[in-house]
Amino acid sequence: MARQTTHLREALLALLLLVGCEQRSTQRSSETAREAPAATLAPSSLDTRRSLDAHPPHRVTGFLKGQLHAHTNASGDSETPPAEVHAFYESREYDFVVFTDHNTVTDTPDGQLLTLPGIELTQNLRHCEPAPGPDEACLLHVNALFTEAPFGRHRLQWPKFGKREDLYARAVEWATASQSLAMLNHPNMHYGANADTIAAVAAKGLTLLEVGNQSWDSQNEGDASHPSTEALWDEVLSRGIRLWGAVTDDAHNYNDVDTAMKYSRPYPGNLGFVMVRAEKNALAIKQALARGDFYGSTGVTFTTLELSPAKCTLEVSEASAEFEVISRGRTVHHETGKRLAYVPSRDAGYVRFRVRAEGRFALTQPVFLTDLQ
Ligand SMILES: [Zn+2]
Ligand SMILES: [Zn+2]
């Protein structure tokens, strides 16, 4: 009962936010029209004002710590200006953050911390197919990461109803047309996407699935009638579909998080991130994400991560960790220690690793055994 009550409160709050967000967004859009004219939806309107390789390459020092989902006050449901969000992540030793405001590409301050352009393509609908459950809405969100779409708010003149897979797919197509990497966000928030939907959208060019959104309402663990986000990911991977898993903050509150918690909006910051093996420039980071050369984490980090179909070697920074090898949704090997060397079975289909230490975890990308020659 307590859980249902909580769920109902979250659903009502989400709908309130929806209304508030739209009102504020409309107001903001007109307020800022002079500096950042609202762009039209059409991907054909994309400009080339910024090249992804604008940042000079730096020496490879291993993994870069990055955030793929962060909101600013350009979203309407965050109070924090972009410069403060930038300072927040810079002070926490991040290497890059992608700003992903709701239907808005926010201009990004730069510094030691790379800030990269993105947008959360936000379709908040009351009706879709399959229909949402009681007290739920169709909150279907896709991040277009590294977008080359113009700064400003994008008015998505899309139909207000349809099949979930089609609604997600048009966002993925928009992302692709703006040279972005598409990530299907928080699949369990209001249970937006099941495995069939994710598989259908993956066929349209999806690159990433947000397996570990650390926001308060992401329902990653699922419930009695819905699988966890990791189980969804495994179901899709088991069908032979290649989709990389991301862990993010989806932060809306930063220095004001204590205030936010008073109003039952404990959106976190610095809880979920990705570690990307790339040089410190936008193009290299984008390419590493596209090929799955990264892992998601809530705090566990690797000093060694060598994954190949022939052999997988992992070593953590922590003194000891629990290593789980997962294949087709099942744990096929379990081991405790600082280091794991594992030779996957040829018939495993794929293996991936979940590593836990000190109450935190890391998720590697899958290794596909079909790649074994
Ligand atoms: Zn979202
Ligand atoms: Zn978000």
GROMACS .gro file of N, CA, C and O and ligand atoms in nm, residues 68-71 75 77 100-102 120 122 141 143 185-186 189 210 213 215 248-252 267, ligand 2:
model
  101
   68LEU      N    1   2.595   1.211  -1.911
   68LEU     CA    2   2.519   1.212  -2.036
   68LEU      C    3   2.377   1.265  -2.019
   68LEU      O    4   2.299   1.264  -2.115
   69HIS      N    5   2.343   1.310  -1.898
   69HIS     CA    6   2.204   1.352  -1.877
   69HIS      C    7   2.202   1.454  -1.763
   69HIS      O    8   2.208   1.418  -1.645
   70ALA      N    9   2.197   1.582  -1.798
   70ALA     CA   10   2.199   1.688  -1.697
   70ALA      C   11   2.109   1.803  -1.741
   70ALA      O   12   2.110   1.844  -1.858
   71HIS      N   13   2.030   1.854  -1.648
   71HIS     CA   14   1.937   1.963  -1.678
   71HIS      C   15   1.986   2.094  -1.618
   71HIS      O   16   2.055   2.095  -1.516
   75SER      N   17   1.549   2.400  -1.878
   75SER     CA   18   1.453   2.290  -1.888
   75SER      C   19   1.315   2.327  -1.836
   75SER      O   20   1.217   2.263  -1.871
   77ASP      N   21   1.218   2.272  -1.534
   77ASP     CA   22   1.200   2.201  -1.407
   77ASP      C   23   1.331   2.192  -1.329
   77ASP      O   24   1.350   2.102  -1.249
  100THR      N   25   2.137   1.836  -2.140
  100THR     CA   26   2.023   1.773  -2.209
  100THR      C   27   1.893   1.831  -2.154
  100THR      O   28   1.818   1.764  -2.083
  101ASP      N   29   1.868   1.957  -2.189
  101ASP     CA   30   1.745   2.020  -2.142
  101ASP      C   31   1.626   1.974  -2.226
  101ASP      O   32   1.640   1.931  -2.340
  102HIS      N   33   1.508   1.985  -2.165
  102HIS     CA   34   1.387   1.939  -2.233
  102HIS      C   35   1.363   2.020  -2.361
  102HIS      O   36   1.339   2.142  -2.355
  120GLU      N   37   1.705   1.671  -2.454
  120GLU     CA   38   1.617   1.560  -2.418
  120GLU      C   39   1.487   1.580  -2.495
  120GLU      O   40   1.405   1.668  -2.460
  122THR      N   41   1.147   1.540  -2.553
  122THR     CA   42   1.054   1.508  -2.444
  122THR      C   43   0.912   1.503  -2.498
  122THR      O   44   0.853   1.605  -2.532
  141HIS      N   45   1.098   0.976  -2.345
  141HIS     CA   46   1.209   1.071  -2.357
  141HIS      C   47   1.330   1.005  -2.424
  141HIS      O   48   1.367   0.892  -2.389
  143ASN      N   49   1.735   1.113  -2.535
  143ASN     CA   50   1.843   1.211  -2.542
  143ASN      C   51   1.912   1.204  -2.678
  143ASN      O   52   1.948   1.095  -2.723
  185ASN      N   53   1.575   0.704  -2.280
  185ASN     CA   54   1.592   0.739  -2.138
  185ASN      C   55   1.496   0.662  -2.048
  185ASN      O   56   1.383   0.630  -2.088
  186HIS      N   57   1.540   0.641  -1.926
  186HIS     CA   58   1.459   0.586  -1.816
  186HIS      C   59   1.340   0.501  -1.865
  186HIS      O   60   1.225   0.541  -1.850
  189MET      N   61   1.051   0.465  -1.615
  189MET     CA   62   0.976   0.578  -1.559
  189MET      C   63   0.837   0.575  -1.623
  189MET      O   64   0.824   0.588  -1.746
  210GLU      N   65   1.934   0.387  -2.135
  210GLU     CA   66   1.968   0.442  -2.002
  210GLU      C   67   1.926   0.339  -1.895
  210GLU      O   68   1.819   0.346  -1.838
  213ASN      N   69   1.950   0.520  -1.479
  213ASN     CA   70   1.912   0.658  -1.447
  213ASN      C   71   1.895   0.668  -1.296
  213ASN      O   72   1.815   0.595  -1.237
  215SER      N   73   1.780   0.914  -1.111
  215SER     CA   74   1.681   1.008  -1.059
  215SER      C   75   1.579   0.935  -0.973
  215SER      O   76   1.572   0.811  -0.971
  248THR      N   77   2.343   0.738  -1.550
  248THR     CA   78   2.339   0.885  -1.551
  248THR      C   79   2.280   0.941  -1.421
  248THR      O   80   2.217   0.870  -1.343
  249ASP      N   81   2.296   1.072  -1.404
  249ASP     CA   82   2.231   1.145  -1.294
  249ASP      C   83   2.088   1.183  -1.328
  249ASP      O   84   2.001   1.181  -1.243
  250ASP      N   85   2.063   1.228  -1.451
  250ASP     CA   86   1.938   1.298  -1.484
  250ASP      C   87   1.912   1.405  -1.379
  250ASP      O   88   1.801   1.417  -1.325
  251ALA      N   89   2.015   1.481  -1.348
  251ALA     CA   90   2.006   1.577  -1.236
  251ALA      C   91   1.925   1.699  -1.275
  251ALA      O   92   1.935   1.751  -1.386
  252HIS      N   93   1.842   1.743  -1.183
  252HIS     CA   94   1.769   1.869  -1.194
  252HIS      C   95   1.807   1.966  -1.083
  252HIS      O   96   1.790   2.086  -1.095
  267TYR      N   97   1.595   1.513  -0.682
  267TYR     CA   98   1.676   1.481  -0.799
  267TYR      C   99   1.823   1.488  -0.762
  267TYR      O  100   1.869   1.587  -0.706
  375ZN      ZN  101   1.600   1.430  -1.800
   0.00000   0.00000   0.00000
